[in-house]
PDB file of C-alpha atoms in Angstrom:
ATOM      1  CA  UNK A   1      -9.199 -25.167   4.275  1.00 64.00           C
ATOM      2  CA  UNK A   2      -8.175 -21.414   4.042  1.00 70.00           C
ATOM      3  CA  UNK A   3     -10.980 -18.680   3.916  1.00 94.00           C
ATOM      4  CA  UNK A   4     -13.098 -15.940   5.178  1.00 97.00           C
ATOM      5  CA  UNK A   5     -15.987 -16.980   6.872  1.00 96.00           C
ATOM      6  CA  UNK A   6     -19.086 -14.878   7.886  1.00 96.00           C
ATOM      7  CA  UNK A   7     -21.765 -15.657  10.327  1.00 90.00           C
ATOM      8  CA  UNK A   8     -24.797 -15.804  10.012  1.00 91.00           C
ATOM      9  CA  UNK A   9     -25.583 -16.109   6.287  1.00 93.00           C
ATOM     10  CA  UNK A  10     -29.246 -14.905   7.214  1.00 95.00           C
ATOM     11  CA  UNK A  11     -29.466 -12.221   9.884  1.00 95.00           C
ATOM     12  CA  UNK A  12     -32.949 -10.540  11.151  1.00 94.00           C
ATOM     13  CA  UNK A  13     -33.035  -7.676  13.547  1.00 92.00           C
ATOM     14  CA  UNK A  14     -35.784  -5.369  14.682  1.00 92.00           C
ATOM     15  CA  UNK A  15     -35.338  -1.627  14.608  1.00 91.00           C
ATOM     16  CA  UNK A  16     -33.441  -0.375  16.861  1.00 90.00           C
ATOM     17  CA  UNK A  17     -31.012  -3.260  18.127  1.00 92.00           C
ATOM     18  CA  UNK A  18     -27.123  -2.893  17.408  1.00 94.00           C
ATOM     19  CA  UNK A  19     -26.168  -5.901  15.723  1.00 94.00           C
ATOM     20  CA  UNK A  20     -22.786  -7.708  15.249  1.00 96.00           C
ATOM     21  CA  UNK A  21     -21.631  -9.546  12.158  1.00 96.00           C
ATOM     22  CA  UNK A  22     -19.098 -11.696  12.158  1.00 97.00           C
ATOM     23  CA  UNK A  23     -15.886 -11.765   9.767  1.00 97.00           C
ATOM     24  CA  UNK A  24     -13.051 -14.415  10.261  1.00 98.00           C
ATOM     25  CA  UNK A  25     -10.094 -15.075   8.111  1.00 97.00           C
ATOM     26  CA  UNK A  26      -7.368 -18.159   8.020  1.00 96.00           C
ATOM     27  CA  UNK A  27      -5.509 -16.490   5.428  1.00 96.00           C
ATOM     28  CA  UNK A  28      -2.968 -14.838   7.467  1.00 96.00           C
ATOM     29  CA  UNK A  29      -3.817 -11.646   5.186  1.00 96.00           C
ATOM     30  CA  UNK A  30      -2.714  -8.505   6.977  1.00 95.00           C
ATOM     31  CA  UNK A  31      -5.717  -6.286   5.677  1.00 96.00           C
ATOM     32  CA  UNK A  32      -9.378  -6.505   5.413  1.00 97.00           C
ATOM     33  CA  UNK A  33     -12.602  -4.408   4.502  1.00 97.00           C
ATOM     34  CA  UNK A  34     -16.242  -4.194   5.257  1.00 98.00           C
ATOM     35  CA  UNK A  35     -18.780  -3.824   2.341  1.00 97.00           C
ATOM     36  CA  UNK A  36     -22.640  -2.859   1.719  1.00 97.00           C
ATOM     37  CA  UNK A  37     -24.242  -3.951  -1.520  1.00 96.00           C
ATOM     38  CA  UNK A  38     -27.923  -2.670  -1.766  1.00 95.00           C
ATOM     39  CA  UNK A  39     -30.147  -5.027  -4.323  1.00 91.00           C
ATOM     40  CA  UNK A  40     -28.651  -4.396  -8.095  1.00 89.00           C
ATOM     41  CA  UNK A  41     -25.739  -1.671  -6.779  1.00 91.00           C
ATOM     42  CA  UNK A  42     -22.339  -1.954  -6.589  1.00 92.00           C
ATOM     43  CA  UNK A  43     -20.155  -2.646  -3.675  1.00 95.00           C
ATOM     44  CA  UNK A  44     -19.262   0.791  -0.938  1.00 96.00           C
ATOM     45  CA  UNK A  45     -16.576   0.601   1.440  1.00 96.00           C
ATOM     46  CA  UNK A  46     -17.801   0.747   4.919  1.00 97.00           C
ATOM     47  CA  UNK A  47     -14.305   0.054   7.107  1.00 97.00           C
ATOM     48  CA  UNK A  48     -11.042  -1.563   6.422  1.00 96.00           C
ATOM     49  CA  UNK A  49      -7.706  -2.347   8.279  1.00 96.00           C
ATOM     50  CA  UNK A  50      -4.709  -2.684   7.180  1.00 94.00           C
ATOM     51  CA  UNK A  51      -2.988  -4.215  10.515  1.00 94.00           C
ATOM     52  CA  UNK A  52      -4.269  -5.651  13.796  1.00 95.00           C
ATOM     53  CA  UNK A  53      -5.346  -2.457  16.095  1.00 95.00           C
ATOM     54  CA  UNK A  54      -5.641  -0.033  13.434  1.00 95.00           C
ATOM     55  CA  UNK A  55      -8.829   0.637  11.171  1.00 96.00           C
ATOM     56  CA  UNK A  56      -9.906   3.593   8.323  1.00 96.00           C
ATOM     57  CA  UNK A  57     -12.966   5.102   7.982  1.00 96.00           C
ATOM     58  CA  UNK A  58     -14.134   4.379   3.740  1.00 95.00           C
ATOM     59  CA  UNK A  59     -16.732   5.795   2.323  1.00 94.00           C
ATOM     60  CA  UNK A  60     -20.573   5.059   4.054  1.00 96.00           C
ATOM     61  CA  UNK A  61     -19.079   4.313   7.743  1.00 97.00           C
ATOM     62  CA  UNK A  62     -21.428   6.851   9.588  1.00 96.00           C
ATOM     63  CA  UNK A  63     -24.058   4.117  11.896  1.00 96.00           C
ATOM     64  CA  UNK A  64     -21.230   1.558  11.989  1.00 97.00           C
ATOM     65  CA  UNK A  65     -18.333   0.574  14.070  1.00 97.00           C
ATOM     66  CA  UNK A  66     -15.410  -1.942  13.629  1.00 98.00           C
ATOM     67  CA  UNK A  67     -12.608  -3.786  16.056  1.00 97.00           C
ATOM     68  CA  UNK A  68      -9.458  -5.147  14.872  1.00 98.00           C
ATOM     69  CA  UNK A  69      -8.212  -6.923  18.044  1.00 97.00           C
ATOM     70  CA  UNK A  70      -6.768 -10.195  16.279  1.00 97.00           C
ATOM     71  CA  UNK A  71      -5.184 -10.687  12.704  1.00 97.00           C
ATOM     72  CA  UNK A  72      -8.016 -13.193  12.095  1.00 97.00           C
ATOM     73  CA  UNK A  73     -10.851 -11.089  12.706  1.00 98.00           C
ATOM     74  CA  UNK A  74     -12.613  -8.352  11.502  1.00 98.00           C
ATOM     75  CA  UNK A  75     -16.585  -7.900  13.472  1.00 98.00           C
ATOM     76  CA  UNK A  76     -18.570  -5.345  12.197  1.00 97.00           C
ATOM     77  CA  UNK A  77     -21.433  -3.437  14.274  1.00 97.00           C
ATOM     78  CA  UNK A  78     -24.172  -2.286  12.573  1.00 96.00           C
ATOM     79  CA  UNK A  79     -25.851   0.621  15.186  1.00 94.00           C
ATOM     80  CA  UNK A  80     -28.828   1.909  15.498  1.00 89.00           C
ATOM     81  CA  UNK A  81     -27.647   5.222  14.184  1.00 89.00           C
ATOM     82  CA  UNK A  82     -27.394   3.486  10.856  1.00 90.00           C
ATOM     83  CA  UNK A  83     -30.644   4.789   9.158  1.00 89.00           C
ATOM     84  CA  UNK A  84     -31.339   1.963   6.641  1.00 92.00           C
ATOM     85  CA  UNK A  85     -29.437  -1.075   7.937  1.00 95.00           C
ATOM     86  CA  UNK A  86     -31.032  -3.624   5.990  1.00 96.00           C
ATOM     87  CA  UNK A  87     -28.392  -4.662   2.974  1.00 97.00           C
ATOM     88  CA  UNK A  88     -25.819  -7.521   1.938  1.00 97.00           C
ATOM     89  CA  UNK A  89     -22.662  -7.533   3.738  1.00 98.00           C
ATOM     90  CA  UNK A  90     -19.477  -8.476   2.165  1.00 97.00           C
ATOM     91  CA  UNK A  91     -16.274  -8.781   4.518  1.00 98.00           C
ATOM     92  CA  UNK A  92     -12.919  -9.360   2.377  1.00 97.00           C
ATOM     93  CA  UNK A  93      -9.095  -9.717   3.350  1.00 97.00           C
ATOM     94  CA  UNK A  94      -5.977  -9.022   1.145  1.00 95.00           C
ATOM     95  CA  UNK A  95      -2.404 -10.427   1.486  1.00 93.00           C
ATOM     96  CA  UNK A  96      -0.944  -7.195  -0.553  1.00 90.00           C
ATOM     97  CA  UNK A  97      -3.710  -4.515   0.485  1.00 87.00           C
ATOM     98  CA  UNK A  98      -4.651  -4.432  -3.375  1.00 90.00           C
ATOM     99  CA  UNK A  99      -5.538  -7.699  -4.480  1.00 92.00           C
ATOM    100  CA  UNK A 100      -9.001  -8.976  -2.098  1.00 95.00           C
ATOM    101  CA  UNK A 101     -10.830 -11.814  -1.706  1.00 96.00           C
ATOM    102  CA  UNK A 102     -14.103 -12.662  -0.299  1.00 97.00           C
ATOM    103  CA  UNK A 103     -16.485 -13.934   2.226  1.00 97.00           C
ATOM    104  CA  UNK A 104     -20.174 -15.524   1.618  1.00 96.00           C
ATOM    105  CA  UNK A 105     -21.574 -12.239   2.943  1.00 97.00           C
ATOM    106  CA  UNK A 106     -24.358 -11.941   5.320  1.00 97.00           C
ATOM    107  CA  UNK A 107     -27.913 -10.745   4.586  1.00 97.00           C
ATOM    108  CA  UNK A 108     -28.950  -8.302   7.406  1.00 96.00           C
ATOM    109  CA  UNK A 109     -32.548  -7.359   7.233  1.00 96.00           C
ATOM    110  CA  UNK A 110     -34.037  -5.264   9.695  1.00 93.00           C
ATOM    111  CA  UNK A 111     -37.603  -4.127  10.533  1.00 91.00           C
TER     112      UNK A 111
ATOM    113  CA  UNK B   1      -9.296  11.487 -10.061  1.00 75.00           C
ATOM    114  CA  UNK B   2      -9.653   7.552  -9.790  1.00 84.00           C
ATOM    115  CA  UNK B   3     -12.548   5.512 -12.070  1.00 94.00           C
ATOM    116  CA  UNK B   4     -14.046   2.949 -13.069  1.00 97.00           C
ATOM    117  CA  UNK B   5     -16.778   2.726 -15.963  1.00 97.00           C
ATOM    118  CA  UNK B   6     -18.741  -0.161 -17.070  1.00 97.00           C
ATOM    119  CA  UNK B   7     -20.787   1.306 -19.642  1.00 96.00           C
ATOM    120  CA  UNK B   8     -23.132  -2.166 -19.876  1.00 97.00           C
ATOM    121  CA  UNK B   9     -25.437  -2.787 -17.113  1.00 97.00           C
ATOM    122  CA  UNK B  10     -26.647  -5.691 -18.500  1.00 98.00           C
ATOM    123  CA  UNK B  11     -26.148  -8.199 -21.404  1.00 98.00           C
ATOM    124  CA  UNK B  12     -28.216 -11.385 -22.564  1.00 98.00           C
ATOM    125  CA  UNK B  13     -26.448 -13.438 -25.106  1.00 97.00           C
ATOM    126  CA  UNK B  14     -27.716 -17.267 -26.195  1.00 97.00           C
ATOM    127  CA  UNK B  15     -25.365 -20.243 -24.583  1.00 98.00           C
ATOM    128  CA  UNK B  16     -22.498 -20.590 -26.840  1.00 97.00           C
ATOM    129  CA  UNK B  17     -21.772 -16.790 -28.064  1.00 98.00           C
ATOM    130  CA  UNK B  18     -19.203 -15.204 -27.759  1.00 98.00           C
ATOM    131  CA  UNK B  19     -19.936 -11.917 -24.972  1.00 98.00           C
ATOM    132  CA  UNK B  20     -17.370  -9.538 -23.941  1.00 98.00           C
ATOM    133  CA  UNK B  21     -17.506  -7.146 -21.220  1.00 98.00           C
ATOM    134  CA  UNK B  22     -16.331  -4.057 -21.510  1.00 98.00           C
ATOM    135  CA  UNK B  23     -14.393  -1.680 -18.547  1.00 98.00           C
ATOM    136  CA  UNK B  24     -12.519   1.406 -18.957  1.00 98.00           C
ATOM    137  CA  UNK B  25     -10.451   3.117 -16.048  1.00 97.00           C
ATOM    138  CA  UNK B  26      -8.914   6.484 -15.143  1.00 96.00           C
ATOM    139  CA  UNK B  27      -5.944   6.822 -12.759  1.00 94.00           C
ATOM    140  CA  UNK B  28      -3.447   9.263 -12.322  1.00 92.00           C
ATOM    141  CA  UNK B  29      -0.891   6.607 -11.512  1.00 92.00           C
ATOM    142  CA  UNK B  30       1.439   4.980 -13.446  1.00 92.00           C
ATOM    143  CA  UNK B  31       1.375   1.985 -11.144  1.00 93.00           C
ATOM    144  CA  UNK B  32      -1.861   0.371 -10.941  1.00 95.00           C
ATOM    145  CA  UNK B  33      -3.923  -3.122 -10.673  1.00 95.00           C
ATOM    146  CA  UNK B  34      -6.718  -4.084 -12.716  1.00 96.00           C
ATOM    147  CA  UNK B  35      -9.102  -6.867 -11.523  1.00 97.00           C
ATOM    148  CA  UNK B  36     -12.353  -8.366 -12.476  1.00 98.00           C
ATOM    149  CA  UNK B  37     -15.178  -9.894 -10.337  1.00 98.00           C
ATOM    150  CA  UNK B  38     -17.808 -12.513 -10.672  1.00 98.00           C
ATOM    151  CA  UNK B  39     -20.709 -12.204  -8.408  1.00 97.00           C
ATOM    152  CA  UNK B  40     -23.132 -15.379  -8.874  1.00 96.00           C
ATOM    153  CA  UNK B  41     -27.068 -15.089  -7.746  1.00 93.00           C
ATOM    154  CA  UNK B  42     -25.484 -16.726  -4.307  1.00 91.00           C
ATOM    155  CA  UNK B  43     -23.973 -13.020  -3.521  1.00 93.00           C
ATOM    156  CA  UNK B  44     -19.955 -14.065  -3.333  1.00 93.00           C
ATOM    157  CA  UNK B  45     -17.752 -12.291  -5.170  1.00 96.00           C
ATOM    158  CA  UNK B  46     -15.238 -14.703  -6.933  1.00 96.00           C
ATOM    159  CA  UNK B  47     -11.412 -12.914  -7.793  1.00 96.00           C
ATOM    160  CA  UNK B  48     -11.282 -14.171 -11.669  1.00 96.00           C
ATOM    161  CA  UNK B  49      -7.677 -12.249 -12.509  1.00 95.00           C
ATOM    162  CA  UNK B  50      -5.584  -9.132 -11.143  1.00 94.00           C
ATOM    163  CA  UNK B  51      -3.559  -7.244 -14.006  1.00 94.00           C
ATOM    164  CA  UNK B  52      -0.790  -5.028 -13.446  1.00 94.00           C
ATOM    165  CA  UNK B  53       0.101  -2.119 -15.580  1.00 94.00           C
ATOM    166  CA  UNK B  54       3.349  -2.527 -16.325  1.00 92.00           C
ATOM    167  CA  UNK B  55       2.420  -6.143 -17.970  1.00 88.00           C
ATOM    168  CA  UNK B  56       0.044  -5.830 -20.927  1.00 85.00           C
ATOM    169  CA  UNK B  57       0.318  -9.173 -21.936  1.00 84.00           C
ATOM    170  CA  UNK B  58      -3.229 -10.437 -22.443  1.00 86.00           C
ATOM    171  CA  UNK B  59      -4.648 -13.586 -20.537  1.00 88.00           C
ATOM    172  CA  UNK B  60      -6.138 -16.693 -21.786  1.00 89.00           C
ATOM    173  CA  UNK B  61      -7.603 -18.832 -18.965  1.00 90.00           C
ATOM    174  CA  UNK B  62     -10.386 -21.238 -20.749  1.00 94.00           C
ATOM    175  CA  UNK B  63     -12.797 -19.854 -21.994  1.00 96.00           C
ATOM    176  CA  UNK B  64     -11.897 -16.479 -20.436  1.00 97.00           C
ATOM    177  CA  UNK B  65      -9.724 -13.897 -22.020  1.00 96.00           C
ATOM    178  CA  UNK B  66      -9.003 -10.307 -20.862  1.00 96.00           C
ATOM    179  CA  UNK B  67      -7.380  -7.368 -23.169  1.00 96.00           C
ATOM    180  CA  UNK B  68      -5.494  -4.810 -21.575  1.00 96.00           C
ATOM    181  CA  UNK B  69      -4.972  -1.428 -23.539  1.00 95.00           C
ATOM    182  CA  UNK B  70      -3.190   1.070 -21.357  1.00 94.00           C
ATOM    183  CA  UNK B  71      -3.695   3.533 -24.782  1.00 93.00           C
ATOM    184  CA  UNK B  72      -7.422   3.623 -24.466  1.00 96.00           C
ATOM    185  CA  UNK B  73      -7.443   2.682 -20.747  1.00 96.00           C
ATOM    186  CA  UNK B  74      -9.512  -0.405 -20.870  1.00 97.00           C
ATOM    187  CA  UNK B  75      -9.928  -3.662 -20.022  1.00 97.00           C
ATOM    188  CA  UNK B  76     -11.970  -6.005 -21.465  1.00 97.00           C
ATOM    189  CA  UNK B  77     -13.037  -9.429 -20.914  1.00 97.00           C
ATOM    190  CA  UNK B  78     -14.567 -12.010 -23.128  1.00 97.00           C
ATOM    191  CA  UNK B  79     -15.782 -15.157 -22.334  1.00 98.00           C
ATOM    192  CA  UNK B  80     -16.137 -17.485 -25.284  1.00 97.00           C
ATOM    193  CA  UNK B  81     -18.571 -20.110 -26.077  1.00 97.00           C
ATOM    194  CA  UNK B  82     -21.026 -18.585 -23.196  1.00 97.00           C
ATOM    195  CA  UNK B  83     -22.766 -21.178 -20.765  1.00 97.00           C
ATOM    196  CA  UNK B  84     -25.307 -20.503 -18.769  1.00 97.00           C
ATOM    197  CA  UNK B  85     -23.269 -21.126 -15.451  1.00 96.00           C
ATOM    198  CA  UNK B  86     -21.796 -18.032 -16.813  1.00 97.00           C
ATOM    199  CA  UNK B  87     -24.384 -15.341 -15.869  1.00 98.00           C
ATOM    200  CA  UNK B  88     -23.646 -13.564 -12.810  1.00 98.00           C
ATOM    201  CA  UNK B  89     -22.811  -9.979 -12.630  1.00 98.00           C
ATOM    202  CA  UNK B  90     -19.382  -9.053 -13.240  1.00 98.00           C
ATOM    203  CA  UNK B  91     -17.416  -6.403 -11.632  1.00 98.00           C
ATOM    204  CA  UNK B  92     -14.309  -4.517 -12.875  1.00 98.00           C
ATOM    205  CA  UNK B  93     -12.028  -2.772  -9.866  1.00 97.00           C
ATOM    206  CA  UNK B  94      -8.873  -0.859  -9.901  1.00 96.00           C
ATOM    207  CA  UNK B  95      -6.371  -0.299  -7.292  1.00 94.00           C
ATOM    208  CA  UNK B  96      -3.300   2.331  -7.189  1.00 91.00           C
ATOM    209  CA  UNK B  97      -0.530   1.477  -5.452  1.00 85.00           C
ATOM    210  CA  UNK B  98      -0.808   4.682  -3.713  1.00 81.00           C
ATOM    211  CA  UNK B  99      -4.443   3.721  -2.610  1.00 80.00           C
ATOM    212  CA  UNK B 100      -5.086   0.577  -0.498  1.00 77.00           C
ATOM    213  CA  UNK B 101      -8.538   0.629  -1.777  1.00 87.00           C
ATOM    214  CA  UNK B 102     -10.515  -1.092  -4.702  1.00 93.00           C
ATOM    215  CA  UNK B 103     -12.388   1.657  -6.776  1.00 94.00           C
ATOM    216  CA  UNK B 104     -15.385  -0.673  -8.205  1.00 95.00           C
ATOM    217  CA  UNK B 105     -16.956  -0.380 -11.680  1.00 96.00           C
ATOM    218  CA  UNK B 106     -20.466  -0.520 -11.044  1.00 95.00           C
ATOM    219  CA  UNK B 107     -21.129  -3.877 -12.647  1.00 97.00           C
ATOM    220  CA  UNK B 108     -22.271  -5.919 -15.812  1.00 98.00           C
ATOM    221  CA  UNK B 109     -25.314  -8.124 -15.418  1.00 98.00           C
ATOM    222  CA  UNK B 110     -24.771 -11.024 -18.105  1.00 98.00           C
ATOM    223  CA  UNK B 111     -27.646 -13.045 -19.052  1.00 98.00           C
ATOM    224  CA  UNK B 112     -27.172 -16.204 -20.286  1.00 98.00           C
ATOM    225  CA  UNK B 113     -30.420 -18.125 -22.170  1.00 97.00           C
ATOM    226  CA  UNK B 114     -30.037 -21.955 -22.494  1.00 95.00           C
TER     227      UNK B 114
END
């Protein structure tokens, strides 16, 4: 089965703590992108790559911090420099770099 | 500069009418992609169609159907005899080919009753 994947679904952290969310693809897509969605907002663009080893600021990346050391994936680190962590987390890929598709998304909430 | 407007944050229709959606854009471009979005209460975004803007042709899939104007810069979508599997929020994006980035409407919320 092709897909994104993201792990966990449900993540809790305390204040404080770096934390690392997971984004894997089997899509063979050469680009993909980090979201935040805050409760009944829209989707910002925290990070995305367009090939292995090379990765763009968007527009909210300040308190996080990507790799992009394989095709396939795509981790995310949320820091503790990130003043309101706590948010829905979408990962996506794109074959094209326009078109995306979509992960579950993970649910970080930190106190 | 690049936009996307969706002037209806949320919509509650009764299962079976007819709801359409309504997104306008603003690009510089002349080559562009148009896409819509559903987002169901599980939080994954689902691609429903990509449009590009050299094809105006409208699409049909079901009970989905999307107008593209490029004269009034819109594009629309309509979903016909409503059910309430239906109601999610729905997202409108656009992409220029100079841009490998999705600008994002900021959403419809449909509501629909049983």
């Amino acid at each position: 089965d092709g897909g994104i994947t993201q792990s966990p679904k449900y993540l809790f952290r305390k204040e404080g703590q770096n934390v690392t969310l997971s984004c894997e693809q089997n899509l063979n897509h050469d680009a993909m992108y980090w979201y935040r969605q805050d409760p009944g907002q829209g989707l910002r663009l925290i990070y995305y790559s367009q090939i292995v080893n090379d990765f763009q600021k968007g527009d909210i990346a300040e308190g996080y911090s990507v790799s992009r050391e394989k095709k396939e994936s795509f981790p995310l680190t949320v820091t503790s420099a990130q003043k309101n962590p706590t948010a829905f987390y979408l990962c996506a890929s794109s074959p094209d770099g326009y078109e995306q598709y979509f992960g579950p998304g993970t649910r970080l909430t930190v106190t | 500069a690049q936009k996307v407007t969706q002037a209806q944050t949320e919509i509650s229709v009764v299962e079976k009418e007819d709801v359409t959606l309504d997104c306008v854009y603003e690009t510089r471009d002349t080559t562009y992609y148009l896409f819509w979005y559903k987002q169901p209460p599980s939080g994954e975004l689902v691609f429903l169609i990509r449009r590009n803007s050299f094809d105006e042709q409208n699409e049909i899939s079901g009970r989905y159907s999307w107008n593209f104007q490029k004269s009034t810069s819109s594009f629309n979508f309509t979903i016909t005899a409503s059910q309430v599997v239906d109601s999610a929020v729905y997202f409108c994006a656009l992409s220029e080919e100079s841009n490998y980035q999705l600008i994002w409407g900021a959403g419809t919320k449909l509501i629909i009753k049983p």
